[in-house]
C-alpha positions as protocol buffer text, in pm:
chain_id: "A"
residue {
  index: 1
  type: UNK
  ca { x: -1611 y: 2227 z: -609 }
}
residue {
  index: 2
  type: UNK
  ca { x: -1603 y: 2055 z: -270 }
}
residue {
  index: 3
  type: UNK
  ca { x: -1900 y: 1851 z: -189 }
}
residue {
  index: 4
  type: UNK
  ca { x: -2152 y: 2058 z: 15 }
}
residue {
  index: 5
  type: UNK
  ca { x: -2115 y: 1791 z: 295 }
}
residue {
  index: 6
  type: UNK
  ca { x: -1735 y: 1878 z: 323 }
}
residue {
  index: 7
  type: UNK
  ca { x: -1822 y: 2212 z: 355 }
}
residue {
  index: 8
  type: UNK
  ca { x: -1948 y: 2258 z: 666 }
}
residue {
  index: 9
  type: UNK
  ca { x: -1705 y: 1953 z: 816 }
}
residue {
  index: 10
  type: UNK
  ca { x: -1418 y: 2171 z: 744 }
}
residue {
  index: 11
  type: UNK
  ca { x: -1592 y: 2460 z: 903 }
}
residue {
  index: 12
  type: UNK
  ca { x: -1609 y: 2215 z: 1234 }
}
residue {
  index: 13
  type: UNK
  ca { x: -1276 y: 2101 z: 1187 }
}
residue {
  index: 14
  type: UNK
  ca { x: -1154 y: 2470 z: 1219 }
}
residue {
  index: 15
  type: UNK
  ca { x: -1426 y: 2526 z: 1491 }
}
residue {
  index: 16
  type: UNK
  ca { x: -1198 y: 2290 z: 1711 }
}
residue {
  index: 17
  type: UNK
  ca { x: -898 y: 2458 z: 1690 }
}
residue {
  index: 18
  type: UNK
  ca { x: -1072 y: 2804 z: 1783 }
}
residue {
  index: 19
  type: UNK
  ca { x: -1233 y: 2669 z: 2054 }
}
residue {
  index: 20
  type: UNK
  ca { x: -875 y: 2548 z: 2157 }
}
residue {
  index: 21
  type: UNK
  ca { x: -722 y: 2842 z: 2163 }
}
residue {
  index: 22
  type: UNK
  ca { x: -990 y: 3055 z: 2249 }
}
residue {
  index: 23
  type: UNK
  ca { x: -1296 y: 2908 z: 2408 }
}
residue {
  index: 24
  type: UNK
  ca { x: -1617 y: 2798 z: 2340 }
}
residue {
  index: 25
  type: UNK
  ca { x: -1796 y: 3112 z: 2292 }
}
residue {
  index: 26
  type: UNK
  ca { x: -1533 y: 3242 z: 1977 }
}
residue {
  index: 27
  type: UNK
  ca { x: -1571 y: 2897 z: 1874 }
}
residue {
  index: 28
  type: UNK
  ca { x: -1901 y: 2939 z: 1856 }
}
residue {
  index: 29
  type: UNK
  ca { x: -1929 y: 3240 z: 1766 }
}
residue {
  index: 30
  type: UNK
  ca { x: -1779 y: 3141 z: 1456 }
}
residue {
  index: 31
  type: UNK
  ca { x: -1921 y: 2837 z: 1390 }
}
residue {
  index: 32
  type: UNK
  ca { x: -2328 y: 2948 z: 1427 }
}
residue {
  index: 33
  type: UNK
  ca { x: -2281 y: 3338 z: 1434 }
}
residue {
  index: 34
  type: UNK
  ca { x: -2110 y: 3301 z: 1056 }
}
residue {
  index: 35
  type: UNK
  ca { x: -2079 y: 2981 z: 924 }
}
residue {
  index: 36
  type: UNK
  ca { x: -2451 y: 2827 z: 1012 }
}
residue {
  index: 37
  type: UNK
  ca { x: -2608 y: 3157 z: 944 }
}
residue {
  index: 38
  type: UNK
  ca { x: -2447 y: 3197 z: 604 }
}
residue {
  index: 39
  type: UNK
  ca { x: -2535 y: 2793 z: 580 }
}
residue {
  index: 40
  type: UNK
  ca { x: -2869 y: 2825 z: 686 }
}
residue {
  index: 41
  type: UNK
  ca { x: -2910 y: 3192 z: 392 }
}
residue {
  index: 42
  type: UNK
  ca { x: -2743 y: 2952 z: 149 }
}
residue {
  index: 43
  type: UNK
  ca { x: -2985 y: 2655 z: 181 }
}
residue {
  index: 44
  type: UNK
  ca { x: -3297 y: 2897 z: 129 }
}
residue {
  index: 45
  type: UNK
  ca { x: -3212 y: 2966 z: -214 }
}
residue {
  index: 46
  type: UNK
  ca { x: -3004 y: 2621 z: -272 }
}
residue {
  index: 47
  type: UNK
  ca { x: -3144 y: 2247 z: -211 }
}
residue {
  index: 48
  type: UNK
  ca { x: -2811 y: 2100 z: -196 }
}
residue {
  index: 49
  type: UNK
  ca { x: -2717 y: 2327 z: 80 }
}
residue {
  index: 50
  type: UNK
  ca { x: -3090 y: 2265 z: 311 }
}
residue {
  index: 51
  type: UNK
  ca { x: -3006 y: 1874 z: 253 }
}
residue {
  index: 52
  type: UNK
  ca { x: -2681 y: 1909 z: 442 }
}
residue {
  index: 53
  type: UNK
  ca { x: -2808 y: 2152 z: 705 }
}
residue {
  index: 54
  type: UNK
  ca { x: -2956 y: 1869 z: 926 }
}
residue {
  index: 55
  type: UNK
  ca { x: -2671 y: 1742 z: 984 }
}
residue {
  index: 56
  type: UNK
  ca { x: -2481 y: 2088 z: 996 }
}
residue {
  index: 57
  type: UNK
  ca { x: -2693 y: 2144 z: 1339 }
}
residue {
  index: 58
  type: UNK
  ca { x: -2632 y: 1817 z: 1498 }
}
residue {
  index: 59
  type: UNK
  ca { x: -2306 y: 1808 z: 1467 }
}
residue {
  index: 60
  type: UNK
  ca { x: -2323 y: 2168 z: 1592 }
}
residue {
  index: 61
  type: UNK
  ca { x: -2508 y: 2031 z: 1901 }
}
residue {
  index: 62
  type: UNK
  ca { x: -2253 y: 1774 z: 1948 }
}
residue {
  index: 63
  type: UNK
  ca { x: -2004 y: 1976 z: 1977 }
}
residue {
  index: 64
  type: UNK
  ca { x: -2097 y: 2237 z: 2220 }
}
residue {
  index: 65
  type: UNK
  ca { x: -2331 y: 1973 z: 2402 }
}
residue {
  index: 66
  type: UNK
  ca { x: -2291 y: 2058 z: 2799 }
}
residue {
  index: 67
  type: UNK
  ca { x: -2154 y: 2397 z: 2698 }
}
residue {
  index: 68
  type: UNK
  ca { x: -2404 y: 2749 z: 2769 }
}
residue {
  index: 69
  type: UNK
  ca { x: -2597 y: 2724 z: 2493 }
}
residue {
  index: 70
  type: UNK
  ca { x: -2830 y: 2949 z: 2554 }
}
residue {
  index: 71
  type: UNK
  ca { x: -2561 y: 3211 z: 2689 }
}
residue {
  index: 72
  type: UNK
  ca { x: -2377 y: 3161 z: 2362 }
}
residue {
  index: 73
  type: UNK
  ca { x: -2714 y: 3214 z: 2144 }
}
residue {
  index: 74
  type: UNK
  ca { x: -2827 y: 3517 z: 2373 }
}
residue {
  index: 75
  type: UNK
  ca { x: -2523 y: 3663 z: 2324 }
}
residue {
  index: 76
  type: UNK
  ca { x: -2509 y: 3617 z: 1932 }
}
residue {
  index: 77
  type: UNK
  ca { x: -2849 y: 3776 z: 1953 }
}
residue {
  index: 78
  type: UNK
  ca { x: -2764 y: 4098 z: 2158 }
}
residue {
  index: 79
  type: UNK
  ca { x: -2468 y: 4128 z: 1846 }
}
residue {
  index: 80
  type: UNK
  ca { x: -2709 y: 4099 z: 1585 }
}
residue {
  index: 81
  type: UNK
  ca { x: -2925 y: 4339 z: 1741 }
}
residue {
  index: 82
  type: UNK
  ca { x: -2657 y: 4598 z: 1827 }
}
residue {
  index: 83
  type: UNK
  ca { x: -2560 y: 4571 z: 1462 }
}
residue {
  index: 84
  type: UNK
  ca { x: -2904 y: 4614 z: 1307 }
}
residue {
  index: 85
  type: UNK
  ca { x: -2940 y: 4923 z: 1537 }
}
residue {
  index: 86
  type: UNK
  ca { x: -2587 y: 5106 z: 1399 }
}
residue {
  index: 87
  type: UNK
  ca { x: -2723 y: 5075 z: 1070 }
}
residue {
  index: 88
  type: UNK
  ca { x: -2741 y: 5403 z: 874 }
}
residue {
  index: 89
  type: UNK
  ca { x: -3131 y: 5447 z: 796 }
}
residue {
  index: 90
  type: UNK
  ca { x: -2996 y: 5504 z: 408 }
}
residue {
  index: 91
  type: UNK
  ca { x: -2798 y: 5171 z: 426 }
}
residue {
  index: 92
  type: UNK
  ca { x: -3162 y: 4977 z: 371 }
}
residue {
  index: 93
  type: UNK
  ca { x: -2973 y: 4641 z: 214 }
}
residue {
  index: 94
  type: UNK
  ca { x: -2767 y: 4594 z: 515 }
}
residue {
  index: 95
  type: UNK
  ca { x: -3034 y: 4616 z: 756 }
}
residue {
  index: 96
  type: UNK
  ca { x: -3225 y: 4365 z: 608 }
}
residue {
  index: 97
  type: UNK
  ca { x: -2971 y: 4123 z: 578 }
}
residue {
  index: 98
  type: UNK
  ca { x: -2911 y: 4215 z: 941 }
}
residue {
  index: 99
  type: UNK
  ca { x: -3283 y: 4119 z: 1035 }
}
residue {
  index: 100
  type: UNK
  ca { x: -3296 y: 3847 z: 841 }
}
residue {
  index: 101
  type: UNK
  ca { x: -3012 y: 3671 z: 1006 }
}
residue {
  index: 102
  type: UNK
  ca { x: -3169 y: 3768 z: 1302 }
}
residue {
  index: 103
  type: UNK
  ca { x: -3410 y: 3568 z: 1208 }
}
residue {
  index: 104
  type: UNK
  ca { x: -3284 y: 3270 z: 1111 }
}
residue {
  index: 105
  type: UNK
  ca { x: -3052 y: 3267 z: 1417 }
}
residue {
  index: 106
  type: UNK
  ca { x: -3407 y: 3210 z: 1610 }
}
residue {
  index: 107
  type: UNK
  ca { x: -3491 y: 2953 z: 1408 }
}
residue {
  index: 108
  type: UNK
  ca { x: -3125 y: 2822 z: 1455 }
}
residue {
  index: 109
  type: UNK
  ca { x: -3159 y: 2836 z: 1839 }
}
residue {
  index: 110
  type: UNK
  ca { x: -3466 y: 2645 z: 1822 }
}
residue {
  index: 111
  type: UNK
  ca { x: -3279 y: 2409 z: 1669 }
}
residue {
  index: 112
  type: UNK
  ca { x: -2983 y: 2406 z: 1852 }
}
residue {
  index: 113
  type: UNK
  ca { x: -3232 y: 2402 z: 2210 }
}
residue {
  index: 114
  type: UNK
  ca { x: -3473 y: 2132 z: 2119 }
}
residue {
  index: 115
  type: UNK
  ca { x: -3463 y: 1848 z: 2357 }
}
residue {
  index: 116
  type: UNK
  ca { x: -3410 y: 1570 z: 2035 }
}
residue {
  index: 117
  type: UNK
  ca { x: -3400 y: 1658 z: 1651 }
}
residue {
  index: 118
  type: UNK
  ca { x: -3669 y: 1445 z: 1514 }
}
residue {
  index: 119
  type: UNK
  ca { x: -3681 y: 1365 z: 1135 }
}
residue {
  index: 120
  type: UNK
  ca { x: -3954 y: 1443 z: 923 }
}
């Protein structure tokens, strides 16, 4: 199994090359709407995954330093919403997968916003 470090470089790597041929936003899209959520659900239940996700977001904010941020993460957030809300009221599991990367894509943005990523 790839390291989990090489994971999420990959992810970037292939990040570029949608942001090349189709902007920023599917670029990020991609990269924090489905690879840092799924990331960021991974490393809750696996350490090996949380010890990489530091430097998952800075390289994140790196790359779409300058760029609308916080149009990018609104944006993200309307989706999630949208989806949560076309959710069948008898499809319970996908609901609460769909609030709970909600959720995590606020912690995300805080992340992603913060003036400087401190270390603890």
């Amino acid at each position: 199994m790839a390291r989990f470090e090489d994971i999420w470089h990959e992810q970037c790597e292939a990040a570029k090359t949608i942001k090349a041929r189709y902007g920023d936003q599917a670029a990020f899209d991609y990269l924090v709407g489905e690879k840092l959520l799924q990331f960021t659900s991974a490393a809750k239940r696996h350490p090996e995954f949380a010890a990489q996700l530091p430097a998952f977001v800075a390289k994140v904010r790196q790359m779409f330093f300058g760029a609308n941020m916080d149009a990018y993460l609104d944006a993200l957030e309307a989706q999630l919403i949208e989806r949560a809300h076309d959710v069948d009221d008898e499809d319970v599991e996908v609901l609460v997968a769909d609030t709970s990367d909600l959720e995590s894509l606020r912690q995300i943005a805080d992340l992603l916003l913060a003036p400087n990523l401190g270390i603890a």
